[in-house]
Short mmCIF file of C-alpha atoms in Angstrom, two decimals:
data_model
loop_
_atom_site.label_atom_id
_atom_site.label_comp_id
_atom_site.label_asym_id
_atom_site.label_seq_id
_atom_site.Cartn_x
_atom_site.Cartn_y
_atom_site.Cartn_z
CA UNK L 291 -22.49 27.99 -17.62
CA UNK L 292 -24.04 27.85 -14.07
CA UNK L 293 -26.11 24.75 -15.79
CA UNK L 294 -22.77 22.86 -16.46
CA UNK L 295 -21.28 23.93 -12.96
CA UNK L 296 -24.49 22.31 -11.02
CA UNK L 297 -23.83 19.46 -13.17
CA UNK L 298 -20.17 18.49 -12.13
CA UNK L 299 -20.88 19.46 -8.73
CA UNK L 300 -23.78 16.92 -8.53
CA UNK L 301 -21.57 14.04 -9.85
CA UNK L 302 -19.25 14.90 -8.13
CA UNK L 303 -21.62 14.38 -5.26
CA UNK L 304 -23.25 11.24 -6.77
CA UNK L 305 -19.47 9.41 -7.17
CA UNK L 306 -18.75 10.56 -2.95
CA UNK L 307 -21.59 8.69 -1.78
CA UNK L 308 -20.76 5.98 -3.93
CA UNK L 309 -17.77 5.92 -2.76
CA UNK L 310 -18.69 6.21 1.14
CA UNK L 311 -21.20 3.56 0.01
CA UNK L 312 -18.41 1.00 -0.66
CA UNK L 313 -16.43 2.29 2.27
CA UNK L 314 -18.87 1.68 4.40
CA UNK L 315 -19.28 -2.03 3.05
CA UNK L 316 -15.54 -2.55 3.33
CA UNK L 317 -15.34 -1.45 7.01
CA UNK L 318 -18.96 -3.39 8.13
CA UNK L 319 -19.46 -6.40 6.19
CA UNK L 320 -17.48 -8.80 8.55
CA UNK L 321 -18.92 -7.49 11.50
CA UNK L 322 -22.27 -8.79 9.90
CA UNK L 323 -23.69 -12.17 10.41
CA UNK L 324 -24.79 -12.36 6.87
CA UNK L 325 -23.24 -13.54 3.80
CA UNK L 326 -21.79 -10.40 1.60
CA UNK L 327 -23.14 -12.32 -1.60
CA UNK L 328 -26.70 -12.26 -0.51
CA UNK L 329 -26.57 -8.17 0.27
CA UNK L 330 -25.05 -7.79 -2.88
CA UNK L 331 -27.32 -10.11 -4.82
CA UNK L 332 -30.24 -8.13 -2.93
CA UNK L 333 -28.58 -4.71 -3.93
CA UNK L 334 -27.91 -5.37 -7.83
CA UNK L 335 -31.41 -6.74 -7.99
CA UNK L 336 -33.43 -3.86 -6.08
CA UNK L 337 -30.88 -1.05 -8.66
CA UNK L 338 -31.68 -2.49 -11.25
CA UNK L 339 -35.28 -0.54 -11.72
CA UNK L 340 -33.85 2.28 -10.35
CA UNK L 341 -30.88 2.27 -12.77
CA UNK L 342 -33.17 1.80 -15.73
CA UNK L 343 -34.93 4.82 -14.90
CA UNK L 344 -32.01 6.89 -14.48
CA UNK L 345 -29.83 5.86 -17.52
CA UNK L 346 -33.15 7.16 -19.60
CA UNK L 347 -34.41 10.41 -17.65
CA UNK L 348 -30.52 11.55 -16.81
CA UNK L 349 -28.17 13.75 -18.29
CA UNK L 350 -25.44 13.53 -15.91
CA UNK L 351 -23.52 10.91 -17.81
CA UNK L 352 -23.74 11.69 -21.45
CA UNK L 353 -22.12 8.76 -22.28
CA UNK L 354 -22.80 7.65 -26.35
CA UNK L 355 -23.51 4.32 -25.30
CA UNK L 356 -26.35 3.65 -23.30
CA UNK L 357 -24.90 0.56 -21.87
CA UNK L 358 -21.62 1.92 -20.27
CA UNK L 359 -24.49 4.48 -18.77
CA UNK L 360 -26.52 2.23 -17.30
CA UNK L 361 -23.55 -0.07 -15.96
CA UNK L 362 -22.33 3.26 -14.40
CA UNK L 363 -25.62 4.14 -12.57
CA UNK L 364 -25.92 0.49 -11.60
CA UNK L 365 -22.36 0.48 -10.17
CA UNK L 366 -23.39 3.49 -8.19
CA UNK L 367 -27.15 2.38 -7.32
CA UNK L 368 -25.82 -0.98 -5.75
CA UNK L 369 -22.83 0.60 -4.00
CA UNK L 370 -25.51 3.18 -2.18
CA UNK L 371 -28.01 0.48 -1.25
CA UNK L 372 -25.19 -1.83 -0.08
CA UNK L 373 -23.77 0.83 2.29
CA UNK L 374 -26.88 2.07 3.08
CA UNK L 375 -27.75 -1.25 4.36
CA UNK L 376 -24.61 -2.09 6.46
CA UNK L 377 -24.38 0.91 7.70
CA UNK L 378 -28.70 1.52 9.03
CA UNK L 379 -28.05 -2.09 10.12
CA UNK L 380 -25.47 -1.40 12.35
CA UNK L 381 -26.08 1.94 13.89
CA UNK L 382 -29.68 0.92 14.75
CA UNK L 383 -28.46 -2.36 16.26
CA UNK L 384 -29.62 -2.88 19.72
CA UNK L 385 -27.54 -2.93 22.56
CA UNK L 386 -29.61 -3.42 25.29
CA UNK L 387 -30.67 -6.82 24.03
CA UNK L 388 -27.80 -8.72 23.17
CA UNK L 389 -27.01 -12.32 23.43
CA UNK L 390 -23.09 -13.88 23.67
CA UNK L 391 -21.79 -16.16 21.72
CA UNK L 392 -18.25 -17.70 21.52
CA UNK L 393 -15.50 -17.08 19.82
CA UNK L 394 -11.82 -18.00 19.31
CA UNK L 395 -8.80 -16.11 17.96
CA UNK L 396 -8.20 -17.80 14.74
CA UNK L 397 -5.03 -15.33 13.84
CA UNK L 398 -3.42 -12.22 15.08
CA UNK L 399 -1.89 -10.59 11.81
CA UNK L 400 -0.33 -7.13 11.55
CA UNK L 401 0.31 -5.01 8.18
CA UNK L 402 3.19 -2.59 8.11
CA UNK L 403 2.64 1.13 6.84
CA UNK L 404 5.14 3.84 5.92
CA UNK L 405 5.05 7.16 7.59
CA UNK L 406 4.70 9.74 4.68
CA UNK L 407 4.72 13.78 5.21
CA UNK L 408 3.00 16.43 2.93
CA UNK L 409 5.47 18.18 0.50
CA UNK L 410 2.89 20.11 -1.44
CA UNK L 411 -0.22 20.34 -3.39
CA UNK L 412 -1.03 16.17 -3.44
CA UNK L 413 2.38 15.29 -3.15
CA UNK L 414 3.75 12.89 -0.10
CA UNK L 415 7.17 11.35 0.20
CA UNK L 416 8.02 8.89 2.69
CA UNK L 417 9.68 9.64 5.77
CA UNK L 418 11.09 5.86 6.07
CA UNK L 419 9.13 5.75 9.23
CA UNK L 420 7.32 2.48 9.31
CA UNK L 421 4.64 1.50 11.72
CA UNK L 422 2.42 -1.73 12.01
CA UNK L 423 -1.45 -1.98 12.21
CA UNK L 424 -1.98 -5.25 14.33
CA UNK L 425 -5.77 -7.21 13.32
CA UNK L 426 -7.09 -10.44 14.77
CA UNK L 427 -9.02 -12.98 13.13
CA UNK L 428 -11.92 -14.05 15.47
CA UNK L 429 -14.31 -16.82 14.43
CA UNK L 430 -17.81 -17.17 15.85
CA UNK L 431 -19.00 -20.57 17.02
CA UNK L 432 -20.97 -20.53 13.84
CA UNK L 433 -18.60 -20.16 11.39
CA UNK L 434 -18.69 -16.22 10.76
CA UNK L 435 -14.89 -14.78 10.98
CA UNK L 436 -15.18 -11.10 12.20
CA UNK L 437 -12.03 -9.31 11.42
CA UNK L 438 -11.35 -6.09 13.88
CA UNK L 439 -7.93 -3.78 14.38
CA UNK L 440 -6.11 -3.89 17.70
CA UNK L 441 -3.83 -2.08 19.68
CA UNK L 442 -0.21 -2.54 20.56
CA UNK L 443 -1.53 -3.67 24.35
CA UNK L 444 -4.25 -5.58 23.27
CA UNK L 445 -2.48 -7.91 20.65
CA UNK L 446 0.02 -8.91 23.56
CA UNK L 447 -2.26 -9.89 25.84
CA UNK L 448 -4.64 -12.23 23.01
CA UNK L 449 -3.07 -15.55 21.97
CA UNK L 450 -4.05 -17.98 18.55
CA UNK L 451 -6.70 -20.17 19.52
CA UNK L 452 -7.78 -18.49 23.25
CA UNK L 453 -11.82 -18.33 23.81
CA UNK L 454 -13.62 -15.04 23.93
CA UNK L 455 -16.74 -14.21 24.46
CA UNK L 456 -18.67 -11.70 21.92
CA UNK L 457 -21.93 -9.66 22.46
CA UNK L 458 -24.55 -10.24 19.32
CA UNK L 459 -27.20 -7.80 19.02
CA UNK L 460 -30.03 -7.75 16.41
CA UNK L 461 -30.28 -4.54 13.84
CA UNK L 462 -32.23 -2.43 13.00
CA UNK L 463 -33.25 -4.24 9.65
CA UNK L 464 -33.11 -7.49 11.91
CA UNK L 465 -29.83 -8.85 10.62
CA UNK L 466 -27.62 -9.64 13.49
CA UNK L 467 -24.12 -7.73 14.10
CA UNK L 468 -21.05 -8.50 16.19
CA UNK L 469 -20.70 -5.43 18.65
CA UNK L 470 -17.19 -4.41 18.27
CA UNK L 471 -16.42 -2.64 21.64
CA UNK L 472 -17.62 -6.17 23.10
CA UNK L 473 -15.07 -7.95 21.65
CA UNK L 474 -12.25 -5.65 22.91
CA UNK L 475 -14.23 -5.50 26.13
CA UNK L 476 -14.33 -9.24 27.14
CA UNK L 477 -10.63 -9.74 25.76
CA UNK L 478 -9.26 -6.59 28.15
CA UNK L 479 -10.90 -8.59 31.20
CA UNK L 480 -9.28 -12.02 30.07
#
């Protein structure tokens, strides 16, 4: 019994770090100066070994087909090394050396949200509150678009099509990122 407890409690871990793994994509890929295709070309290649091994050697999907297995593992493989990527990238990027490049607002873009309020036990129901999430669409002078969340303030004061300036720094696996706080930086000063 403690065998079969270990076990769900070790998928359980496996399928959180896949899913941070994709999070982490989702939230750093456009600040990135690399195609997403290419990372995940890179990643489904590199899992594929990995994958292999563990659909043979592991018991933690006992799925009767050993193909659904090793598309699992390989699903979860590639979603690790693609966060893991994005994210060492960008935390290791370096901010003392960083270069500017221009930009221009492309779009400014909000989504609207509902206010919900807990109930119970995984239950929310809408409080008919609604609130907006403003974004802007920035596009580098070499074609990247970078994609970043605003505030109330900081959407009124950008307008489609104004110049910024953005701070480009190198990371730690020597892709280049888009330093966020620049961007909101130079825009406050303009």
């Amino acid at each position: 019994m403690k065998s079969g407890i270990l076990k769900n409690i070790v998928t359980a871990l496996i399928v959180t770090l896949a899913v941070s793994g994709i999070g982490t994509c989702l939230a750093l890929r456009t600040l990135t100066l690399v195609d997403t295709w290419i990372v995940a070309a890179i990643a489904v290649c590199a899992a594929f070994p990995l994958t292999a091994a563990l659909t043979r050697n592991s018991n933690l999907f006992n799925f009767s087909k050993k193909s659904l297995r090793l598309a699992i593992w390989q699903i979860i493989v590639t979603s690790l090394l693609c966060g893991a990527f994005y994210g060492v990238n960008y935390a290791g990027a370096d901010e003392d050396h960083t270069t500017t490049a221009d930009a221009t607002v492309e779009r400014r873009y909000y989504k609207e949200r509902q206010r919900t309020r807990r109930v119970g036990r995984g239950r929310y129901v809408a409080t008919g509150e609604k609130y907006k999430l403003h974004y802007a669409d920035i596009r580098i002078a070499d074609g990247h678009l970078v994609t970043i969340q605003l505030t109330q303030s900081q959407t009124n004061s950008i307008r489609n099509g104004q110049p910024l300036e953005v701070s480009i720094a190198k990371g730690l696996l020597g892709v280049p990122v888009v330093l966020r706080n620049s961007i909101l930086k130079h825009h406050s000063t303009i």
